[in-house]
Tab-separated table of C-alpha atoms in Angstrom:
chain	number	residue	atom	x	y	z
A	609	UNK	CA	0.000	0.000	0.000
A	610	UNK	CA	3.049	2.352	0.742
A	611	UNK	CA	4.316	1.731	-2.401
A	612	UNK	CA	1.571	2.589	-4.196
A	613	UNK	CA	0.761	5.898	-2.541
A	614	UNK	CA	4.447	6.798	-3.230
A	615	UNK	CA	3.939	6.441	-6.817
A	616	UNK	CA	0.375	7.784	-7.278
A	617	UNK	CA	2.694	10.601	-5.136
A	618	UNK	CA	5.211	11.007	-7.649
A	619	UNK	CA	2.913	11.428	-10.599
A	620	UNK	CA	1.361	13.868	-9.041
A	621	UNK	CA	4.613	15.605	-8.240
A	622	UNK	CA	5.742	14.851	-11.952
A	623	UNK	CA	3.408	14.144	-14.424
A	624	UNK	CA	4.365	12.066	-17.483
A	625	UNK	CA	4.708	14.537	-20.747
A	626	UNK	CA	2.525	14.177	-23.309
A	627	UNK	CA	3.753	12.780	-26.326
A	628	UNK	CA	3.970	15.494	-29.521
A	629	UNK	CA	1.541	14.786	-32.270
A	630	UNK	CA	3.267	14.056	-35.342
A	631	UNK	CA	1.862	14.846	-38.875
A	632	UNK	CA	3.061	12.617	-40.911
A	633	UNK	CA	3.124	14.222	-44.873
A	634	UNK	CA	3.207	12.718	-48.574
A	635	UNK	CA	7.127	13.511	-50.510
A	636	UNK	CA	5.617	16.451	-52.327
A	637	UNK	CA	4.329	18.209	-48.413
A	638	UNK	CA	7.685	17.678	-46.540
A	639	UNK	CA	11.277	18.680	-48.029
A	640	UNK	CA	13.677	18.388	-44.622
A	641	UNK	CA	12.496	20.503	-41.752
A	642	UNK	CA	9.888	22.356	-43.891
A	643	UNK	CA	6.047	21.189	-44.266
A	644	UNK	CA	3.345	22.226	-46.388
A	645	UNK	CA	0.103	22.737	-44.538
A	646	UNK	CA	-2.225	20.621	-46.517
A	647	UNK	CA	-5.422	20.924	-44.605
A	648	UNK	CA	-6.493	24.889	-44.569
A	649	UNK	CA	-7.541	27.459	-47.721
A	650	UNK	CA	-5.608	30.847	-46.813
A	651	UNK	CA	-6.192	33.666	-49.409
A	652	UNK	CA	-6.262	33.653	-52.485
A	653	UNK	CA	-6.629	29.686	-52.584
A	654	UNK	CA	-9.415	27.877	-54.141
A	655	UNK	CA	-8.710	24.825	-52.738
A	656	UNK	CA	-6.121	22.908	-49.888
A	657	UNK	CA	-3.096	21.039	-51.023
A	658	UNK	CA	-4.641	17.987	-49.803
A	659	UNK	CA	-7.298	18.599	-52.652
A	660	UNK	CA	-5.102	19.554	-55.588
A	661	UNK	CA	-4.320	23.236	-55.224
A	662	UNK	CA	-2.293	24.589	-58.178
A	663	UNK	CA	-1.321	28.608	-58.408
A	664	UNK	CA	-3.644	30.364	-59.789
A	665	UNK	CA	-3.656	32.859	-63.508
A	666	UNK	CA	-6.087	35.366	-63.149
A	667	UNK	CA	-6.372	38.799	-64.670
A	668	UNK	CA	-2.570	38.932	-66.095
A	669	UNK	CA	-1.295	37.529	-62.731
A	670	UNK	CA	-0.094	34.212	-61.491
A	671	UNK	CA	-0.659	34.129	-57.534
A	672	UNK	CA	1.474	31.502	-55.281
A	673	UNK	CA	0.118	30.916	-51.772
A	674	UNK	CA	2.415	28.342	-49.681
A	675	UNK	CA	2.056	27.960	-46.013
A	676	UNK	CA	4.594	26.747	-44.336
A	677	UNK	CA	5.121	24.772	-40.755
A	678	UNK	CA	8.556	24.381	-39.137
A	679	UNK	CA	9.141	22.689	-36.232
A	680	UNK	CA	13.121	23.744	-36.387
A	681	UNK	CA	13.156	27.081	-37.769
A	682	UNK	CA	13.515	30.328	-36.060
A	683	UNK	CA	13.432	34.046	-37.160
A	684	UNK	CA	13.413	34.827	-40.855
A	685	UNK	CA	13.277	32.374	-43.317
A	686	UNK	CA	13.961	33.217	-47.477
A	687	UNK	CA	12.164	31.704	-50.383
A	688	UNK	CA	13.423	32.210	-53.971
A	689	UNK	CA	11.079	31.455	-57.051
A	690	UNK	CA	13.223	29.730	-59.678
A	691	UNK	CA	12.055	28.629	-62.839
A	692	UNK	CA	12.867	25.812	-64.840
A	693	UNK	CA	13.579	27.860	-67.818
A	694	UNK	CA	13.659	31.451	-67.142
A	695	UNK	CA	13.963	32.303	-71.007
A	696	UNK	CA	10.536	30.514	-71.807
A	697	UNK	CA	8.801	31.615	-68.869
A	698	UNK	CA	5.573	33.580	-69.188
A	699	UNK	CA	5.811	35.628	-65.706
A	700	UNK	CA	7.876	38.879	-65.511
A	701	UNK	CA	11.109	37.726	-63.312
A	702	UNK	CA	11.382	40.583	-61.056
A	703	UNK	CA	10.141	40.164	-57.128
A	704	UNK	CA	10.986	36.188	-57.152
A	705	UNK	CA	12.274	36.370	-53.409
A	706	UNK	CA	9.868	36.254	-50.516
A	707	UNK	CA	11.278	37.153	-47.013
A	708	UNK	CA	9.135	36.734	-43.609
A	709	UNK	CA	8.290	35.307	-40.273
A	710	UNK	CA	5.890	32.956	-38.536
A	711	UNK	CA	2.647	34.265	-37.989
A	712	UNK	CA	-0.611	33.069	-36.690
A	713	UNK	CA	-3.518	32.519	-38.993
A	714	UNK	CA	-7.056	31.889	-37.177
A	715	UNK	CA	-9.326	29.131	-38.463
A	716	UNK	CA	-12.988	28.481	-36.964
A	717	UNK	CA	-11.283	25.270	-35.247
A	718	UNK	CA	-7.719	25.948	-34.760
A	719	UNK	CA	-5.224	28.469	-35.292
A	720	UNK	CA	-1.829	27.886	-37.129
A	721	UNK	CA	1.380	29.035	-37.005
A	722	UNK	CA	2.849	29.392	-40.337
A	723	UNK	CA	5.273	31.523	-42.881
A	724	UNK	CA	2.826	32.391	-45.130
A	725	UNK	CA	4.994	32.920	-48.789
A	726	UNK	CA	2.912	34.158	-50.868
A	727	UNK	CA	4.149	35.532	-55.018
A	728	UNK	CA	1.848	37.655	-57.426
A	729	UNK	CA	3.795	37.902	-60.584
A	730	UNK	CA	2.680	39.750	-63.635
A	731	UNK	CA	2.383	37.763	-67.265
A	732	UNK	CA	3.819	38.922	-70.188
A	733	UNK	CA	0.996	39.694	-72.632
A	734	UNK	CA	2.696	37.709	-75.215
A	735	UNK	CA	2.750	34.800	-73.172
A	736	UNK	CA	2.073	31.378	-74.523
A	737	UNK	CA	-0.626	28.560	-73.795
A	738	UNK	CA	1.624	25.836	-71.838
A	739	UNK	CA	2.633	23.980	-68.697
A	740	UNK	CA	5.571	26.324	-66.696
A	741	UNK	CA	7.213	24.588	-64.159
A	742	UNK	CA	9.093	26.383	-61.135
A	743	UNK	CA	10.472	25.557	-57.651
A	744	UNK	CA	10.236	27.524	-54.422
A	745	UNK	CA	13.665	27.163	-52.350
A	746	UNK	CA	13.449	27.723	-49.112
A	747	UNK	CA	16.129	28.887	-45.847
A	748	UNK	CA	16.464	29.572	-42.782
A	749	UNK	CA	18.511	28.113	-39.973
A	750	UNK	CA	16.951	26.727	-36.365
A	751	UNK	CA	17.952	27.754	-32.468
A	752	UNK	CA	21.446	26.745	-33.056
A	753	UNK	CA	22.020	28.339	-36.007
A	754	UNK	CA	22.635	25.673	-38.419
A	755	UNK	CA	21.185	26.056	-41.951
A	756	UNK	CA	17.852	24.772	-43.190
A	757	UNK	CA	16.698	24.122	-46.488
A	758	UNK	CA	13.997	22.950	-48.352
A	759	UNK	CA	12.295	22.859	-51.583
A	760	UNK	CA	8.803	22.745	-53.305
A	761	UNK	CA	7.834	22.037	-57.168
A	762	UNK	CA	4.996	23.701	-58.978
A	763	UNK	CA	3.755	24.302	-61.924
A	764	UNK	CA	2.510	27.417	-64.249
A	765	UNK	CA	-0.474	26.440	-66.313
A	766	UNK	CA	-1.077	28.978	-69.070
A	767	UNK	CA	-4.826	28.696	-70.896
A	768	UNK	CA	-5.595	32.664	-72.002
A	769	UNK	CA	-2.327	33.075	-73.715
A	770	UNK	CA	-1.286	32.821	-77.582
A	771	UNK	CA	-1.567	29.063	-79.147
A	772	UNK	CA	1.089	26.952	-78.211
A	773	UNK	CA	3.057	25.150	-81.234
A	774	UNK	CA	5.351	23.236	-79.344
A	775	UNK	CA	4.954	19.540	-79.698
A	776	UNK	CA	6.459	17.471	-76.870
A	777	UNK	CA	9.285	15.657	-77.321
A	778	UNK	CA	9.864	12.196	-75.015
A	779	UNK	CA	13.648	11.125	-75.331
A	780	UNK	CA	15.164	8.125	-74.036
A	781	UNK	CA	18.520	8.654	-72.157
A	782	UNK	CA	21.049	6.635	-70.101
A	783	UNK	CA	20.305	3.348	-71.380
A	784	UNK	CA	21.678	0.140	-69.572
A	785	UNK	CA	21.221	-3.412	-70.632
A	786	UNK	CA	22.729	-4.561	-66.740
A	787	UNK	CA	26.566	-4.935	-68.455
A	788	UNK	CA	28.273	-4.659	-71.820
A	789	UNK	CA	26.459	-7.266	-73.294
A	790	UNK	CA	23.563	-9.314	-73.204
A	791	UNK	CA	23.888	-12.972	-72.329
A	792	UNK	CA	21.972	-15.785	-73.658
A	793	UNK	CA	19.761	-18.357	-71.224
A	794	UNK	CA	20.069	-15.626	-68.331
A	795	UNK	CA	18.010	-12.437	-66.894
A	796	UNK	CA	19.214	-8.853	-66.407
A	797	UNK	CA	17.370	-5.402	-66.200
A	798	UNK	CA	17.577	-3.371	-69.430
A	799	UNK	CA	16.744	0.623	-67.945
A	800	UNK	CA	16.599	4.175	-69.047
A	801	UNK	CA	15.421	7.429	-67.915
A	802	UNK	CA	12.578	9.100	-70.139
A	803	UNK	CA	12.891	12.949	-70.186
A	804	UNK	CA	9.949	15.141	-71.346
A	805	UNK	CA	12.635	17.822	-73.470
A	806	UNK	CA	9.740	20.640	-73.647
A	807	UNK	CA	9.940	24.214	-71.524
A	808	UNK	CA	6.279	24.515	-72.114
A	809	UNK	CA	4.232	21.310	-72.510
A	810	UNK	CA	3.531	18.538	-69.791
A	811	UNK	CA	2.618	14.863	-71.617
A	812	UNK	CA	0.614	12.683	-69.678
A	813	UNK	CA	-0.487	8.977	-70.120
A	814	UNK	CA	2.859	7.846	-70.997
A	815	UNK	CA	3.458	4.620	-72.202
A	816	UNK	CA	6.245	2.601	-73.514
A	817	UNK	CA	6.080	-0.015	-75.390
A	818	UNK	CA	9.529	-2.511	-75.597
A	819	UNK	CA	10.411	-4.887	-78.230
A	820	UNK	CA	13.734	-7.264	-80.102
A	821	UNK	CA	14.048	-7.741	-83.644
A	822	UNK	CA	14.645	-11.785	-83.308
A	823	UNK	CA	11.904	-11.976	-80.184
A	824	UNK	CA	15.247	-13.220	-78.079
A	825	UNK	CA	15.019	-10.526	-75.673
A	826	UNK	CA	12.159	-11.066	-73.561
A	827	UNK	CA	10.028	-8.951	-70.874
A	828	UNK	CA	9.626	-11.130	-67.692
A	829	UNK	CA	6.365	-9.412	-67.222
A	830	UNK	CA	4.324	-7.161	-70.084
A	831	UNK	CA	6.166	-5.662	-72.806
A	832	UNK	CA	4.328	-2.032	-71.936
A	833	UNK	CA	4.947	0.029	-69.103
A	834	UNK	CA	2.937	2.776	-67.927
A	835	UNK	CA	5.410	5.702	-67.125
A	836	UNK	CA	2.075	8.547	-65.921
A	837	UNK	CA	2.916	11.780	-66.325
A	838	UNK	CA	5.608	14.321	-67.085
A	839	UNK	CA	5.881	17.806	-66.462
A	840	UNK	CA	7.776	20.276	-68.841
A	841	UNK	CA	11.797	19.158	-68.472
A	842	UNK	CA	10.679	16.025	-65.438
A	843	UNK	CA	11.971	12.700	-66.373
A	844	UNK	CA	11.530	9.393	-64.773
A	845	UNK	CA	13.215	6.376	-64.509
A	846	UNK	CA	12.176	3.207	-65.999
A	847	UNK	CA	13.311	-0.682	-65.319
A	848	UNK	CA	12.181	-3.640	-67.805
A	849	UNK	CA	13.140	-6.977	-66.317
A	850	UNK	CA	13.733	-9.425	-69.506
A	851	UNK	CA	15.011	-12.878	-70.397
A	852	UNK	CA	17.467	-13.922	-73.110
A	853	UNK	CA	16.660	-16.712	-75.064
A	854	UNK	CA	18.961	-19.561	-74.382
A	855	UNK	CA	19.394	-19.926	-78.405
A	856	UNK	CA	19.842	-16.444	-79.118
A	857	UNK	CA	22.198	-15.920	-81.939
A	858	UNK	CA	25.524	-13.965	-80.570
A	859	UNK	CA	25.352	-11.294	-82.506
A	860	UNK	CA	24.121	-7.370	-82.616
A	861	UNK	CA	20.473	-7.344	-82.053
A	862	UNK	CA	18.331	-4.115	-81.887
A	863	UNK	CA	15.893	-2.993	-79.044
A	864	UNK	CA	12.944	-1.108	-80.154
A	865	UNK	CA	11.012	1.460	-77.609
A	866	UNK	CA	7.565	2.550	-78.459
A	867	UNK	CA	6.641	5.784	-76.563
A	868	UNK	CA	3.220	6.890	-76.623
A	869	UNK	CA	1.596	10.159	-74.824
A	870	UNK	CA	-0.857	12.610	-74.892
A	871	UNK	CA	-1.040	16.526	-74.958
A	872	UNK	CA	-3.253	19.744	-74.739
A	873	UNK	CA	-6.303	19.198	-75.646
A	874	UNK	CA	-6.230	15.642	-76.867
A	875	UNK	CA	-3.155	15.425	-78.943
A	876	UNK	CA	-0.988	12.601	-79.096
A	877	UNK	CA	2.489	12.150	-79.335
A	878	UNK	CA	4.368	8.848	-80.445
A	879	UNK	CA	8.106	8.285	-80.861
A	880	UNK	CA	10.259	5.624	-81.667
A	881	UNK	CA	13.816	4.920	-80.773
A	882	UNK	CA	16.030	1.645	-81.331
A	883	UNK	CA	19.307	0.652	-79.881
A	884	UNK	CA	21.769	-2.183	-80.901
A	885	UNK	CA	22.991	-4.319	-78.216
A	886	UNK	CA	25.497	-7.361	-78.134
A	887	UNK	CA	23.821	-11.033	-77.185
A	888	UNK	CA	26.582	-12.802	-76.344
A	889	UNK	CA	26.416	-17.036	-76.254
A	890	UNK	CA	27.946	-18.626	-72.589
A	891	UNK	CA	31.304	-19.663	-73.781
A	892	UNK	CA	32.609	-22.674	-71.730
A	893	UNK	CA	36.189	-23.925	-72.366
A	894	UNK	CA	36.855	-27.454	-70.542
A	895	UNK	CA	40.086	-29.175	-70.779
A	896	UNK	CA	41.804	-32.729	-69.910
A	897	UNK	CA	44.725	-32.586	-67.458
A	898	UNK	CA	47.883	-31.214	-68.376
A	899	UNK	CA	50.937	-33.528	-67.615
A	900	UNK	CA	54.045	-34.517	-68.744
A	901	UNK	CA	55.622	-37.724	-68.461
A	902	UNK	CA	56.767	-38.612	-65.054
A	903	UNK	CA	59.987	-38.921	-66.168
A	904	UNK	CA	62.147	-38.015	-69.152
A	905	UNK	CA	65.475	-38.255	-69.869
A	906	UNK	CA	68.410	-35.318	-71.123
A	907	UNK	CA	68.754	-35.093	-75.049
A	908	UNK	CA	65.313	-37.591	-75.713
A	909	UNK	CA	62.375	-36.264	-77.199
A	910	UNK	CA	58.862	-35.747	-74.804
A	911	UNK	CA	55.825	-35.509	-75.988
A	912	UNK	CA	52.587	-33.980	-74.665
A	913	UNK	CA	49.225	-33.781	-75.447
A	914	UNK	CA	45.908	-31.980	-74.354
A	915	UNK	CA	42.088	-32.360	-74.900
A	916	UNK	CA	40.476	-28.957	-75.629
A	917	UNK	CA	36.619	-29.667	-75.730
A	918	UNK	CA	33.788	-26.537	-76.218
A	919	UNK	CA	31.419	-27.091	-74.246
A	920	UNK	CA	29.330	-23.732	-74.956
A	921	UNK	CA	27.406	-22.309	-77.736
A	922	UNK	CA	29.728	-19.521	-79.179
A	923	UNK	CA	32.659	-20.404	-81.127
A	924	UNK	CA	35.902	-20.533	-79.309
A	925	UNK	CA	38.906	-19.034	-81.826
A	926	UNK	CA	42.662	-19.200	-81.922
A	927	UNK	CA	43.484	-21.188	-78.850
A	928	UNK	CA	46.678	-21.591	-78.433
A	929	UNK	CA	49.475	-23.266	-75.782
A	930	UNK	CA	52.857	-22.056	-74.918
A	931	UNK	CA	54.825	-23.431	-72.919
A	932	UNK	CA	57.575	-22.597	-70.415
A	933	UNK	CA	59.134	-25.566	-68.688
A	934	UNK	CA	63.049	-25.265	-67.640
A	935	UNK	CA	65.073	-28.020	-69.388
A	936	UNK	CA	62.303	-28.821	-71.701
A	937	UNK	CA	60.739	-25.656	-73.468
A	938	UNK	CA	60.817	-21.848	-72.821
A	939	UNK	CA	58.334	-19.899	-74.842
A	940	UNK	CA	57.414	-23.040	-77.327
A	941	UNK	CA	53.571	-22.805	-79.058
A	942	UNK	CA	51.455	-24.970	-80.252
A	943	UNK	CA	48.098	-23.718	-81.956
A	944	UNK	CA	44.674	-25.310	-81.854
A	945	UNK	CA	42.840	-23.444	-83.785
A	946	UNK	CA	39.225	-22.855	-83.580
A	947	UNK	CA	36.694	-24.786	-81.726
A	948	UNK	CA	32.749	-25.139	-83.014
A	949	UNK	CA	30.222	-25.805	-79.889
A	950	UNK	CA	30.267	-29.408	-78.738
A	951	UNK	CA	33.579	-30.012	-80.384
A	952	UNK	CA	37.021	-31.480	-78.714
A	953	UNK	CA	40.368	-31.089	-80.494
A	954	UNK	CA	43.967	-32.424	-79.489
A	955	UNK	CA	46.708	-30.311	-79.040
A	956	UNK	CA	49.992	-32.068	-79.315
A	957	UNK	CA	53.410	-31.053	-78.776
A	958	UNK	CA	56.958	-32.988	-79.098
A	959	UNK	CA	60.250	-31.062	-77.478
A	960	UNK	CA	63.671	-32.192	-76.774
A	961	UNK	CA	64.875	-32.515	-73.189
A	962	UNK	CA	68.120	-30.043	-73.213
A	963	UNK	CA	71.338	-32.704	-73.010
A	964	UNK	CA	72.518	-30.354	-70.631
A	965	UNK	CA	69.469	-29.707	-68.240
A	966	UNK	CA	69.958	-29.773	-64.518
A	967	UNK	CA	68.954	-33.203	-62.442
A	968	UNK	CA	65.853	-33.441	-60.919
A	969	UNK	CA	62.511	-32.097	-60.508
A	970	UNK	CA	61.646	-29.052	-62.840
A	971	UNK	CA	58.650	-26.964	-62.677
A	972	UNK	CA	57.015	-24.982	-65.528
A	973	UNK	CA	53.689	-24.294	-66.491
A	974	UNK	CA	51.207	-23.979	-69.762
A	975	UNK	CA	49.573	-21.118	-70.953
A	976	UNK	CA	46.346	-21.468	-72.502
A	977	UNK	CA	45.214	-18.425	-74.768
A	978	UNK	CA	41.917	-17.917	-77.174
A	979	UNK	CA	39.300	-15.404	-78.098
A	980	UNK	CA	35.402	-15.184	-78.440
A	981	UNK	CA	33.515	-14.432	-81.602
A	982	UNK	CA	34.382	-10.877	-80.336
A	983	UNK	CA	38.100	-10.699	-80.460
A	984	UNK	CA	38.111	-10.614	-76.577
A	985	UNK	CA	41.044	-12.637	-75.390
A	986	UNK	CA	40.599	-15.250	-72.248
A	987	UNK	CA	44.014	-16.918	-70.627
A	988	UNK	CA	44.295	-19.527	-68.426
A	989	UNK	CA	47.723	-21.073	-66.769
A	990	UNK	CA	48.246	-24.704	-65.808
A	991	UNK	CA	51.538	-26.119	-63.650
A	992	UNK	CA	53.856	-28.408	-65.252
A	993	UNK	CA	56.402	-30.976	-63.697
A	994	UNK	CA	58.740	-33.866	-64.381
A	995	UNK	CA	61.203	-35.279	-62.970
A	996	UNK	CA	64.606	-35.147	-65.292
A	997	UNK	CA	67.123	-37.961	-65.603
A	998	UNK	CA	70.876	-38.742	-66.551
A	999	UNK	CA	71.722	-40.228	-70.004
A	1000	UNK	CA	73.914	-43.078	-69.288
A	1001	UNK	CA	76.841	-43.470	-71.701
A	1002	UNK	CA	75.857	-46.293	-74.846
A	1003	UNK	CA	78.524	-49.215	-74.264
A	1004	UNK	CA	78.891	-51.637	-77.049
A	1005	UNK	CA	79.961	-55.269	-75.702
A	1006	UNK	CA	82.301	-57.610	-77.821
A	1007	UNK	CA	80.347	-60.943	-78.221
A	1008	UNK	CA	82.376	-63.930	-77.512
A	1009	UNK	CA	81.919	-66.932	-79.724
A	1010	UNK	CA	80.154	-69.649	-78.158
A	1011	UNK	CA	81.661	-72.919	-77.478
A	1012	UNK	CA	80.163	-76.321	-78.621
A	1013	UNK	CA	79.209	-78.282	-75.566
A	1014	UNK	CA	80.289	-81.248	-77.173
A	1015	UNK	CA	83.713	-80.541	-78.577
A	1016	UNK	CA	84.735	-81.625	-74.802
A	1017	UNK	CA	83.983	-85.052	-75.537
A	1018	UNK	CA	85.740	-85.506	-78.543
A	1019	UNK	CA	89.428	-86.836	-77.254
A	1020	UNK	CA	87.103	-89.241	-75.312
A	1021	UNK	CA	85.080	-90.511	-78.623
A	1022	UNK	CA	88.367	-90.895	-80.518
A	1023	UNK	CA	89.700	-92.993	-77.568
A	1024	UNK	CA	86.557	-95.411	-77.536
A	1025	UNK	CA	86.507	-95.590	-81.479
A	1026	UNK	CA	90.368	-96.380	-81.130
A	1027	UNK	CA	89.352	-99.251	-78.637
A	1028	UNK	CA	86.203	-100.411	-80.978
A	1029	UNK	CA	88.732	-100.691	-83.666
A	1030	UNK	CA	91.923	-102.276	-81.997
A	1031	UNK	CA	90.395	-104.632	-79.728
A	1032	UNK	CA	89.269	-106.901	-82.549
A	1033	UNK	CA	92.833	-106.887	-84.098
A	1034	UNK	CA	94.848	-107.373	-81.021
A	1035	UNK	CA	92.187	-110.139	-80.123
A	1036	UNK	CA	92.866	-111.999	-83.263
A	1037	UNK	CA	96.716	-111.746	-83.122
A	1038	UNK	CA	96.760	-113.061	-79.449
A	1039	UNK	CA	94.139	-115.917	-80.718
A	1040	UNK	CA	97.218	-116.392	-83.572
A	1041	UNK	CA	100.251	-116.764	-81.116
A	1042	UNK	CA	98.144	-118.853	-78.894
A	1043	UNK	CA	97.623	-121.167	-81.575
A	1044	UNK	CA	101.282	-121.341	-82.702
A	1045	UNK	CA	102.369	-121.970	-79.448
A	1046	UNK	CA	99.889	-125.255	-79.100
A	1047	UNK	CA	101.905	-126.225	-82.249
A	1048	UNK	CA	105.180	-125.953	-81.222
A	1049	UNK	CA	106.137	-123.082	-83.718
């Protein structure tokens, strides 16, 4: 209970503030720390800003009314009337500053605070039936003394003047296709500004209408867009979202814009403008590995060879492969030529190992070079290795005659034959003495 009766206590004592009502205003009511009070008529206005209010021509005058709220600024505050183009501007130029202070202005159910900057500007009597536009700049500075600015668009319509001859003219600037080129089977934002190039005419109903020669570039959504309304010198900026087709030819194509509008009292306006733009086909260059042999050896001939397959849909031309490999090659080329979509073609190279080249590992690489339809060049670099070995010296050995395996047995067979012949003889004789003996001889 005590704690509650010191806090009921202390609210009492210090009451919560109240929280500042915020107006919250539309882009064309607010520029920084200046507002446009959109909800009252003050003299000379017809109508609120909520409502359309436009300065009004009356009786060889053109009368601005703006009242303006500021939160920020103190003292004085400057507004300067600046046309868009003082040379074609129907109102005499003299007395285009406004200086003032806040004052109070009483309505039946509030009163506001505002710096009332108001312009009455005489017309020439030459002036011509058109659309004027003009800006009302705005300073001042706040409690600390820093600067505030702001600034307000309107526009000048002329109806009792001289007949206006001017026809609009809508012109397409800044165009941007997302890059340098277009490129097929993928999306990007093609985008411009339109500019309404008149001093004197607004166009209204805008409309452009987009279109490709070969129907390759295509709008994601509709091929029109609805741009509104332009005053004399506005532009606005436009986006079309398309899709290339994935078989576009890679070549120059032209974009087409339609722009269609309308004027005065029911006039139209139409205007055509084409670009050329660059479709460009993905171009995909794939490749086996690149390796020499393992191992070669000083003063024999290597050889090397690489798969070069195209594996997009543009025409891949002079590709070439150098090579720079200590030992082996320094600067050596070999060209492949050109390579249609879905094609593969060998590059092969043969080089002599240098009789001289150091022992051991050696590192190089190859260089890979070739050009689009285009003429732009691509590179790519792939490491080399191999492992270098000694030449041993070519020794040629005498070759001994062989020996017969059986010439060893030959004093042997001569001995047996010897036997096989002079047994038989010596048998006989001793049979011969044996036999004179018996006899007594």
């Amino acid at each position: 209970m005590k704690h509650l009766l010191f806090i009921l206590l202390l609210l009492i004592l210090f009451p919560p503030a109240q929280a500042e009502t915020v107006t919250l205003y539309p882009e064309d009511f607010y520029s920084n720390s200046f507002y446009i009070d959109t909800e009252h008529i003050y003299t000379n206005m017809t109508r609120p800003y909520s409502q359309g209010y436009k300065p009004t021509v009356k009786s060889g005058t053109m009368r601005v009314v703006l009242p303006i709220v500021s939160h920020s600024a103190v003292g004085k505050i400057t507004a300067n009337l600046i046309p868009a183009s003082p040379e074609d501007a129907p109102y005499n130029l003299n007395d285009l500053t406004w200086e003032g202070t806040r004052r109070t202005v009483e309505f039946s159910n509030e009163d506001m605070e505002v710096y009332l900057v108001t312009f009455k500007l005489d017309l020439y009597s030459d002036r011509v039936n058109g659309e004027y536009p003009f800006s009302i700049h705005l300073r001042g500075t706040d409690a600390m003394g820093r600067a505030l600015n702001g600034s307000f668009d309107f526009i000048c319509e002329i109806t009792d003047g001289r007949m206006n001859g001017e026809e609009p003219r809508l012109s397409i600037e800044n165009l941007s296709i997302g890059g340098e080129y277009l490129p097929a089977g993928e999306e990007t934002v093609i985008s411009f500004d339109l500019k309404n190039e008149s001093a004197t005419r607004s166009v209204r109903d805008i409309t452009v209408a987009f279109s490709e020669n070969t129907n390759s570039v295509i709008p994601k959504t509709s091929d029109t867009i609805f741009a509104g309304d332009l005053i004399a010198g506005e532009q606005v900026h436009i986006e079309i979202p398309v899709r290339i087709a994935l078989k576009a030819a890679s070549a120059p194509h032209t974009l087409t814009f339609t722009v269609n509008a309308a004027y005065g009292n029911g006039q139209t306006l139409t205007r055509t403008e084409r670009f050329t733009a660059d479709i460009r086909q993905n171009m995909r260059l794939e490749h086996s590995q690149a390796e020499l042999p393992s191992r070669v050896v000083q003063g024999d001939v290597s050889s090397f060879s690489m798969d070069l397959m195209n594996m997009g849909r543009s025409e891949i031309r002079n590709a070439l492969l150098t090579f720079h490999v200590p030992g082996l090659s320094s600067g050596a080329s070999v060209l492949a030529g050109n390579i249609e979509p879905g094609a593969t073609k060998t590059a092969t190279a043969n080089f002599r190992v240098d009789a001289l080249a150091p022992l051991g590992i050696t590192e190089g690489s190859v260089t890979l070079t070739w050009e689009d339809a285009y003429g732009e060049s691509y590179e790519k670099t792939l490491p080399l290795s191999t492992t270098i070995e000694e030449k041993k010296p070519f020794v040629v050995e005498e070759k001994k005659e062989e020996e017969n395996p059986y010439l060893k047995y030959i004093p042997w067979g001569v001995l047996a034959l010897s036997w096989i012949i002079f047994l038989p003889i010596l048998a006989s004789k001793q049979k011969k003495i044996r036999h004179l003996e018996e006899k007594g001889l």
